[in-house]
mmCIF file of C-alpha atoms in Angstrom:
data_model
loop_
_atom_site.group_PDB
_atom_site.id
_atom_site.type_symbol
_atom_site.label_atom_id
_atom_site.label_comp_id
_atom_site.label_asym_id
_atom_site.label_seq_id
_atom_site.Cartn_x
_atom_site.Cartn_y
_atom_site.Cartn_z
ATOM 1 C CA UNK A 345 -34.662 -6.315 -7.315
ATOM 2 C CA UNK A 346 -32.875 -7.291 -4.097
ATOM 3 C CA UNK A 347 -34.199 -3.834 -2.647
ATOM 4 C CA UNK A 348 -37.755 -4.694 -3.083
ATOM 5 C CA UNK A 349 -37.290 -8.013 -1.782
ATOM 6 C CA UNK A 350 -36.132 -7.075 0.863
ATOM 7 C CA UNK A 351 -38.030 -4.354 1.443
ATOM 8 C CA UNK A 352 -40.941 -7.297 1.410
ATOM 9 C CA UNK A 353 -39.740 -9.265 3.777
ATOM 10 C CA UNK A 354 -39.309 -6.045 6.193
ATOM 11 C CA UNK A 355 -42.518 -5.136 5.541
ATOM 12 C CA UNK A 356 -43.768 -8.888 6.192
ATOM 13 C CA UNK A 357 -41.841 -8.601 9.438
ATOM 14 C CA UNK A 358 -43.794 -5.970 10.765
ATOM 15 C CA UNK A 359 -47.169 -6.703 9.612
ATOM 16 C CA UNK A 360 -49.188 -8.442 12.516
ATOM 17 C CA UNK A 361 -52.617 -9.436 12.156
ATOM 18 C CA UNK A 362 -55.336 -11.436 14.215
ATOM 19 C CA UNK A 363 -55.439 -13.455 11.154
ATOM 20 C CA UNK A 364 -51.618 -13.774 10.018
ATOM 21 C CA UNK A 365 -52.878 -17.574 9.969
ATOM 22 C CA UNK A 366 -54.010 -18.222 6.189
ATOM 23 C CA UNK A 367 -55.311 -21.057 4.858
ATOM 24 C CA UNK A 368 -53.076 -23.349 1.912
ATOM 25 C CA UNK A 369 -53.577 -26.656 0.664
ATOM 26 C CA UNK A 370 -50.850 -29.505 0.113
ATOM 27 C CA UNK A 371 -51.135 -32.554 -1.779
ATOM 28 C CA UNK A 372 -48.607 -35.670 -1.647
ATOM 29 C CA UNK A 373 -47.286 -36.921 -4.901
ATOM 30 C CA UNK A 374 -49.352 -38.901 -6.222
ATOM 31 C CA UNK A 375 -49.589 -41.823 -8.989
ATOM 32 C CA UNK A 376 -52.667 -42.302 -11.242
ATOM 33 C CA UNK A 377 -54.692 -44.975 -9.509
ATOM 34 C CA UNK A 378 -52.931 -44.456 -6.192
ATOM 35 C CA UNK A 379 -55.814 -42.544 -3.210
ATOM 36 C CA UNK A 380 -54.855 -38.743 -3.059
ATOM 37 C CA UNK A 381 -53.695 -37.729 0.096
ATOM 38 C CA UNK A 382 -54.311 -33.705 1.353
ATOM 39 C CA UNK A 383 -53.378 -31.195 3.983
ATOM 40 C CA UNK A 384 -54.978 -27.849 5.251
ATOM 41 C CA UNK A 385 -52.735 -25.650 6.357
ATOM 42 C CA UNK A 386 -53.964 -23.258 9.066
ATOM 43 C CA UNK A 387 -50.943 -22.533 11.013
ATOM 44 C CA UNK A 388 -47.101 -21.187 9.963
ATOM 45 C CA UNK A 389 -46.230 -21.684 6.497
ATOM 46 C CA UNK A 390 -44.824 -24.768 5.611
ATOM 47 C CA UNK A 391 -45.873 -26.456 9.032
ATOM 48 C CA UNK A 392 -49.214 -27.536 9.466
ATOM 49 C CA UNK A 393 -50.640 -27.510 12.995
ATOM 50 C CA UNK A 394 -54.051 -29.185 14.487
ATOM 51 C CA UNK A 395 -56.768 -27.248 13.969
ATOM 52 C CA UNK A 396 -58.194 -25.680 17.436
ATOM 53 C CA UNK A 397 -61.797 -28.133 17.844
ATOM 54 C CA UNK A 398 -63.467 -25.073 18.400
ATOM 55 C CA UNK A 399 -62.612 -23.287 14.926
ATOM 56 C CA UNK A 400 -63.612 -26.961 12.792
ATOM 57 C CA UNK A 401 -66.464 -25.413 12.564
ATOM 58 C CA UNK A 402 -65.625 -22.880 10.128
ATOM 59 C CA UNK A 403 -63.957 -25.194 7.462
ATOM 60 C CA UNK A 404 -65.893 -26.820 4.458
ATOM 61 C CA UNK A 405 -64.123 -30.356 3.785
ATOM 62 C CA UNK A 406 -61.486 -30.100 1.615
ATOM 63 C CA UNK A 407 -62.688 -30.725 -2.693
ATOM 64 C CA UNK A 408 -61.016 -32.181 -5.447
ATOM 65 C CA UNK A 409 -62.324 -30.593 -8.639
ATOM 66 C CA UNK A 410 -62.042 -33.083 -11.681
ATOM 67 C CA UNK A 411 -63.416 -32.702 -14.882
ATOM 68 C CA UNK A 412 -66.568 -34.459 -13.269
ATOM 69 C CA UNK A 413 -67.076 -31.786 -10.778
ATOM 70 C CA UNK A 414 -66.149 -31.331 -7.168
ATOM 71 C CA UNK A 415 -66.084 -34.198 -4.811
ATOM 72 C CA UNK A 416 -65.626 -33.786 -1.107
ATOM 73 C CA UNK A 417 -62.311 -35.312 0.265
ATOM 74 C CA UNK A 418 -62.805 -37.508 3.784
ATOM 75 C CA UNK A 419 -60.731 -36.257 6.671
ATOM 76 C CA UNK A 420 -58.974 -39.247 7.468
ATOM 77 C CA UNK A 421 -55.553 -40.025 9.402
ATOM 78 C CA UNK A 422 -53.486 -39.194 12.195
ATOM 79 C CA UNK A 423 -54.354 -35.078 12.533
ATOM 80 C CA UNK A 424 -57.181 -32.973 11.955
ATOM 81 C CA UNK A 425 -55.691 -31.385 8.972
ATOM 82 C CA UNK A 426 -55.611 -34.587 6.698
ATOM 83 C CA UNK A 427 -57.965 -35.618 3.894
ATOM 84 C CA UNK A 428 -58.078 -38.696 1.360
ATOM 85 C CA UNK A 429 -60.067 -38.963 -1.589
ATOM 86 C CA UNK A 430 -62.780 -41.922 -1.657
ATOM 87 C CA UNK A 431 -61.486 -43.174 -4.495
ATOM 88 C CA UNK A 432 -58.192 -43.849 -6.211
ATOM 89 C CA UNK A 433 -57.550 -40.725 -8.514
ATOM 90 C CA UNK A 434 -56.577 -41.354 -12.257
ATOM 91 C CA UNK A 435 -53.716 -39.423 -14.034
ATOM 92 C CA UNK A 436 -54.568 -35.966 -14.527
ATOM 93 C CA UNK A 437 -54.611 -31.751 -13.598
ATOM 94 C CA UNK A 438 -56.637 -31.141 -10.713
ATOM 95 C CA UNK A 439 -57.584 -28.548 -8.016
ATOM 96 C CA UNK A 440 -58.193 -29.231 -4.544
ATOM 97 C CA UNK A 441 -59.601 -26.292 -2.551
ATOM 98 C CA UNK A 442 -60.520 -24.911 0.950
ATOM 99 C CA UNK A 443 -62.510 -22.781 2.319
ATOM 100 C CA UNK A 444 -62.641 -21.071 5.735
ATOM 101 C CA UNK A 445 -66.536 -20.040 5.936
ATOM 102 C CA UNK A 446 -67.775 -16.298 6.764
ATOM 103 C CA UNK A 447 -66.654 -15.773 9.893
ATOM 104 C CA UNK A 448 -66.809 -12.569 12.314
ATOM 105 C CA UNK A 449 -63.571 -11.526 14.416
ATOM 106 C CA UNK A 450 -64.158 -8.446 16.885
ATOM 107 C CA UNK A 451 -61.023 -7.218 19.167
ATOM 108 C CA UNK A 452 -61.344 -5.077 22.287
ATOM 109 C CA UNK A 453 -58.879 -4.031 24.806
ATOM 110 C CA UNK A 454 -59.214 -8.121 26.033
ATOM 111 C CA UNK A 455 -58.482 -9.432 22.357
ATOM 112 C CA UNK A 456 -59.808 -11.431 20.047
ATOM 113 C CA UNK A 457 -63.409 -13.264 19.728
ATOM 114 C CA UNK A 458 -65.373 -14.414 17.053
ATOM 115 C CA UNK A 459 -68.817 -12.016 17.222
ATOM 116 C CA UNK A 460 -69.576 -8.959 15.452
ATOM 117 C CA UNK A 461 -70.264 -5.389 16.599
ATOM 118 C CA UNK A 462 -73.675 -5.880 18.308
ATOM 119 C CA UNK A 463 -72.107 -9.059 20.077
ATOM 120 C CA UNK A 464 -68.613 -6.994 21.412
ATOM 121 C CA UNK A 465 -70.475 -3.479 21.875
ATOM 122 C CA UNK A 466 -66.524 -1.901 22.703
ATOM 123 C CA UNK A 467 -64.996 -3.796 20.061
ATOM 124 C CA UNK A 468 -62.640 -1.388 18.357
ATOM 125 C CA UNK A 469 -62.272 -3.217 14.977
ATOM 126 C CA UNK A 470 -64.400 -5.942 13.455
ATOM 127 C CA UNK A 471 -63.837 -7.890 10.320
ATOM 128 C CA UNK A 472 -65.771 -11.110 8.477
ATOM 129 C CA UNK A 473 -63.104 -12.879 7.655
ATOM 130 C CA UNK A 474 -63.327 -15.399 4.436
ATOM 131 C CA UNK A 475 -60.210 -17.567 3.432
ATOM 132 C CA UNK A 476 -60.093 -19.446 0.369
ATOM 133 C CA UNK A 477 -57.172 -22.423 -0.449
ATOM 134 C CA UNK A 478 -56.465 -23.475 -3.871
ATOM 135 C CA UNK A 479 -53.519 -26.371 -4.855
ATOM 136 C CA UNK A 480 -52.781 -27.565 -8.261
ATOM 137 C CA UNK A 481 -52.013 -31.045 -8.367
ATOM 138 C CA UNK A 482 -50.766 -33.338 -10.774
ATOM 139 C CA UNK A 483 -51.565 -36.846 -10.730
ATOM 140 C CA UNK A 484 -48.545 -39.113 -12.741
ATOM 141 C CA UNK A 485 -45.406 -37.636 -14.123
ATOM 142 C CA UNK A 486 -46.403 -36.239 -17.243
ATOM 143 C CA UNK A 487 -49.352 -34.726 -16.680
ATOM 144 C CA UNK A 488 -49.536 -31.296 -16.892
ATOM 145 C CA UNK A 489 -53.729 -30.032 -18.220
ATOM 146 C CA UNK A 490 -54.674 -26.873 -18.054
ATOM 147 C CA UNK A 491 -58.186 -27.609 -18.516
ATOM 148 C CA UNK A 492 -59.458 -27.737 -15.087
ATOM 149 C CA UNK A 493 -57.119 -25.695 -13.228
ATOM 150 C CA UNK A 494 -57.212 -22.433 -15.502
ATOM 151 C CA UNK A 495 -61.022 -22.222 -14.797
ATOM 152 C CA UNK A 496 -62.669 -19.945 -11.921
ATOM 153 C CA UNK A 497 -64.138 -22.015 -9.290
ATOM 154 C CA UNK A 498 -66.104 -19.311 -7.642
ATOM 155 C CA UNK A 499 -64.494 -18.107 -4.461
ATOM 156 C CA UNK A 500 -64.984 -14.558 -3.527
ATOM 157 C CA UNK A 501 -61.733 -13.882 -3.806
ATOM 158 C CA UNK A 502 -59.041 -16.199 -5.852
ATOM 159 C CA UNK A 503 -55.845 -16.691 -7.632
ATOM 160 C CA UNK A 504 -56.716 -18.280 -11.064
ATOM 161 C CA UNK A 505 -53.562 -20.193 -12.661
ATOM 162 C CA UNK A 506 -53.249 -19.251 -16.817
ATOM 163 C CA UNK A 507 -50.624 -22.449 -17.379
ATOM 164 C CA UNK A 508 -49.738 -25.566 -15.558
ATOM 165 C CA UNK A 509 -46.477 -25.288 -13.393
ATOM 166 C CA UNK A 510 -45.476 -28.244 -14.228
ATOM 167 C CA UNK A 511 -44.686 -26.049 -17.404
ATOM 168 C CA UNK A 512 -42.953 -23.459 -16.075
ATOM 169 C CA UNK A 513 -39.183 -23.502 -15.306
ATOM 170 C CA UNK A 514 -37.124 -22.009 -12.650
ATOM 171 C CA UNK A 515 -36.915 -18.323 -13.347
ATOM 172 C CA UNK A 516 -40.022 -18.401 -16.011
ATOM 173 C CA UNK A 517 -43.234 -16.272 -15.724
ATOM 174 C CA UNK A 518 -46.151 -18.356 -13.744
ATOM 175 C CA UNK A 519 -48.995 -16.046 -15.148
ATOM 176 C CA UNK A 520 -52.235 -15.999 -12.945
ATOM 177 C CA UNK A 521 -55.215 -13.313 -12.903
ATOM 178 C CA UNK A 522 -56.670 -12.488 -9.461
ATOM 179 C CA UNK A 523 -60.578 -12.273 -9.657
ATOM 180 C CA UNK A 524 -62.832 -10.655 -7.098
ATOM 181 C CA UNK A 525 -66.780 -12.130 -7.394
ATOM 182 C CA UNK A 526 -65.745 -13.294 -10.368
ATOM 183 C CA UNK A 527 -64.419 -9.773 -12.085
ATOM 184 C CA UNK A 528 -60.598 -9.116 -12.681
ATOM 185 C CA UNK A 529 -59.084 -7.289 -9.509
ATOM 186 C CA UNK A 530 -57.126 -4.236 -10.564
ATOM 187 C CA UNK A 531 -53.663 -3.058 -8.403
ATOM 188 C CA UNK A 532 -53.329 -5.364 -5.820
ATOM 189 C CA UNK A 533 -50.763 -7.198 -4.005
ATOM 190 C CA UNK A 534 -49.717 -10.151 -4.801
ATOM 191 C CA UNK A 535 -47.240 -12.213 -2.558
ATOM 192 C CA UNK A 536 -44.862 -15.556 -3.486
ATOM 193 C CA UNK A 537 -42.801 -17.117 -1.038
ATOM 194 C CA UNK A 538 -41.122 -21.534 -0.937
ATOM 195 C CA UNK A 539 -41.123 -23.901 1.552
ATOM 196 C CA UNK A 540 -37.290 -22.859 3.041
ATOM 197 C CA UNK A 541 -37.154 -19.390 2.311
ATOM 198 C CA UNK A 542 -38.238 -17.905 5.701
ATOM 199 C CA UNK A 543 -36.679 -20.398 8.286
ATOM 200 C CA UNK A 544 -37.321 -17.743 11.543
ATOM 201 C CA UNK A 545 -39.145 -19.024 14.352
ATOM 202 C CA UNK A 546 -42.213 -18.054 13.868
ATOM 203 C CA UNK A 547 -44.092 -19.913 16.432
ATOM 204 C CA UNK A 548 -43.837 -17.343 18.859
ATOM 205 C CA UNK A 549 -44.413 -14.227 17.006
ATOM 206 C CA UNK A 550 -47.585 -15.459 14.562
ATOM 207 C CA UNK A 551 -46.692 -13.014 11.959
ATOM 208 C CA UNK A 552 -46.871 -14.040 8.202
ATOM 209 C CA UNK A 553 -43.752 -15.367 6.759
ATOM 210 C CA UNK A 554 -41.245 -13.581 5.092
ATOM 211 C CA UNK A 555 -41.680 -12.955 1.025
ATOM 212 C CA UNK A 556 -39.842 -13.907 -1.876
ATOM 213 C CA UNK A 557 -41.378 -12.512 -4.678
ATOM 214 C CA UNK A 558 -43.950 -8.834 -4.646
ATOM 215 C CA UNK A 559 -46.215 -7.303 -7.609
ATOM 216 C CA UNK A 560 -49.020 -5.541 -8.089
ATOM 217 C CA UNK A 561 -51.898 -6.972 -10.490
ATOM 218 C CA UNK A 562 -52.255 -4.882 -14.151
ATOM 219 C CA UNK A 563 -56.056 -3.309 -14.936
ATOM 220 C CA UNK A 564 -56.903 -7.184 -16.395
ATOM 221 C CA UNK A 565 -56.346 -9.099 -12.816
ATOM 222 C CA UNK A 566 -53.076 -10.353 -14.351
ATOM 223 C CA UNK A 567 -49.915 -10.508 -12.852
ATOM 224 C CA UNK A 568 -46.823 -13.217 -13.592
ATOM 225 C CA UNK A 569 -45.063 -14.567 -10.475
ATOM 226 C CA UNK A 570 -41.273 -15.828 -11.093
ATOM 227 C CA UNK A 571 -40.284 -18.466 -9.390
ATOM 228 C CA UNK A 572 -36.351 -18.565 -8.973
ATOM 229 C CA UNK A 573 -36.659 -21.627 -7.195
ATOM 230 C CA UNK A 574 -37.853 -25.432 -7.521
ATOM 231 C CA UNK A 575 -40.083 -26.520 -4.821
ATOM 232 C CA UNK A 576 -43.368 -25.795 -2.908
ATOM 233 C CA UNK A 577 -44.737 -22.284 -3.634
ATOM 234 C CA UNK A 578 -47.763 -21.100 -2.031
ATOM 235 C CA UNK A 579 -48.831 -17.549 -3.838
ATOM 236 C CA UNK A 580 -51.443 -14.801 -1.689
ATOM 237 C CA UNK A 581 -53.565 -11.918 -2.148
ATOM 238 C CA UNK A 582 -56.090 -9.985 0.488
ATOM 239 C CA UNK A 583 -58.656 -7.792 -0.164
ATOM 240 C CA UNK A 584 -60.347 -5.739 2.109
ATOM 241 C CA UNK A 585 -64.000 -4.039 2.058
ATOM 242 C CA UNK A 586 -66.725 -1.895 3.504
ATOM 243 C CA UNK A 587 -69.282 -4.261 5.214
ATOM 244 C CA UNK A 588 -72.377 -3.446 4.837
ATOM 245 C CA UNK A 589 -73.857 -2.624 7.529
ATOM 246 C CA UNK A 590 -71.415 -0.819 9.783
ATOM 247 C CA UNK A 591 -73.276 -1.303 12.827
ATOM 248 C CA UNK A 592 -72.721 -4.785 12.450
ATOM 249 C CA UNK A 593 -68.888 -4.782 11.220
ATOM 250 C CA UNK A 594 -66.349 -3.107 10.035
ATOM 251 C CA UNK A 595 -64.956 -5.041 7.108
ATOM 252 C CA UNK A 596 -65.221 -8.131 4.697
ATOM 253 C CA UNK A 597 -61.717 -9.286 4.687
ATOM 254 C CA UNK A 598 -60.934 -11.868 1.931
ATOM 255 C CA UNK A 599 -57.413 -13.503 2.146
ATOM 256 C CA UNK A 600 -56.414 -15.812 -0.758
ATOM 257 C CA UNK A 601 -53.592 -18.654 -1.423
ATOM 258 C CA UNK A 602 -52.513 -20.577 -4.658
ATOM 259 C CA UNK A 603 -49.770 -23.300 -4.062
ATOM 260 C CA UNK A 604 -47.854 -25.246 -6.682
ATOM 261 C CA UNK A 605 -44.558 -26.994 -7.310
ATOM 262 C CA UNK A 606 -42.207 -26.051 -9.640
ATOM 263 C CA UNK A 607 -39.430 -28.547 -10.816
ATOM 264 C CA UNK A 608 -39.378 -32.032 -9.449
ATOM 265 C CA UNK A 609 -41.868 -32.943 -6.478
ATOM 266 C CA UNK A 610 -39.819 -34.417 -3.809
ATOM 267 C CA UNK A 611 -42.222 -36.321 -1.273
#
């Protein structure tokens, strides 16, 4: 066990990507009646950074999903990154999600733009990058549904939750089935790391943080992630594909987060 988790975290080390930025949701602790407060992370895992003006663009507003549907969340407060609900919130299981829109990323011997293939005509790799955020959330101290966040909500790619963590002990299986367009995804790699495992410096090097958990999905999209510690957890897959039209680009590239708290929240 120590082997392969450390064999993760080499492997983590090493991997470096245009796109080692992924996109997570955070919720405060909140009390029925109380206004939900949200962050999206874009930036190093736990910290959240401003979002660049000129990627806003790209981002759908944050949505709480209730059992009346999905309601967009207002950005509102000090940074870019920060959402409230309209309304207070009542006690309950809910989802709030993000999603970073279709996007092309091209890189040539300069770097990095956002075009495709017929924009950068020396672009040696070109990918339409999708990211989807999911966070469970759990409005007063005893609530703990699995009504609304053990259903699909339709992202390409996602991470669907089969029990509430705020069942789930430290060291107990956190079962959740990875779907691709809405179909069980097969023998993929799943990732689970907490907020204080990987305490590098990261800010210099952009690369994705270091792992805590590693397993592959079984032929149903299932796999069971074990947290062995309380706290923040944020859970990813990716999933790469042939793009259509290969004249245009190279890849759809689907990255994927889930984050929950296990034990006691602590905000």
């Amino acid at each position: 066990m120590m082997k392969k988790l450390l064999l993760t975290a080499i492997l983590c080390a090493t991997a470096f990507s245009a796109h080692s930025h992924r996109v997570w949701v955070s919720t405060d602790h909140t009390h029925g009646g109380e206004i939900l407060k949200a962050e999206l992370g874009y930036g190093e895992f736990p910290e959240f950074e401003p979002i660049a003006k000129e990627r806003l663009d790209i981002f759908k507003p944050l949505q709480l999903i209730t059992e009346k549907g999905k309601q967009n969340l207002i950005r509102k407060g000090m940074y870019n990154y920060q959402y409230q609900s309209a309304k207070p919130v009542a006690d309950g299981s809910y989802l709030v999600v993000a999603e970073y829109q279709p996007t092309f990323w091209s890189k040539n011997a300069a770097g990095w733009k956002r075009e495709n293939m017929t924009q950068m005509t020396d672009a040696t790799y070109c990918e339409q990058t999708r990211m989807y955020g999911k966070n469970i959330v759990n409005v007063g101290h005893d609530s703990a549904d699995t009504a609304i966040i053990t259903r699909p909500v339709g992202h390409m790619l996602e991470i669907v939750p089969l029990d509430n963590p705020a069942n789930i002990h430290v060291g107990d299986r956190f079962k959740v089935k990875v779907l691709l367009n809405g179909e069980p995804l097969p023998n993929v790699t799943l990732t689970a790391t907490f907020d204080g495992f990987d305490t590098s410096d990261r800010s210099r090097t952009h690369k994705v943080e270091a792992q805590a958990f590693s397993d592959t999905t079984a032929d149903d999209g299932t796999v069971s992630i074990i947290p062995l510690r309380q706290g923040f957890w944020k859970a990813n897959v990716e999933h790469k594909m042939d793009f259509p039209d290969q004249k245009v680009c190279q890849k759809i590239a689907n990255y994927s987060t889930l984050t929950f708290q296990i034990g006691h929240s602590h905000h």
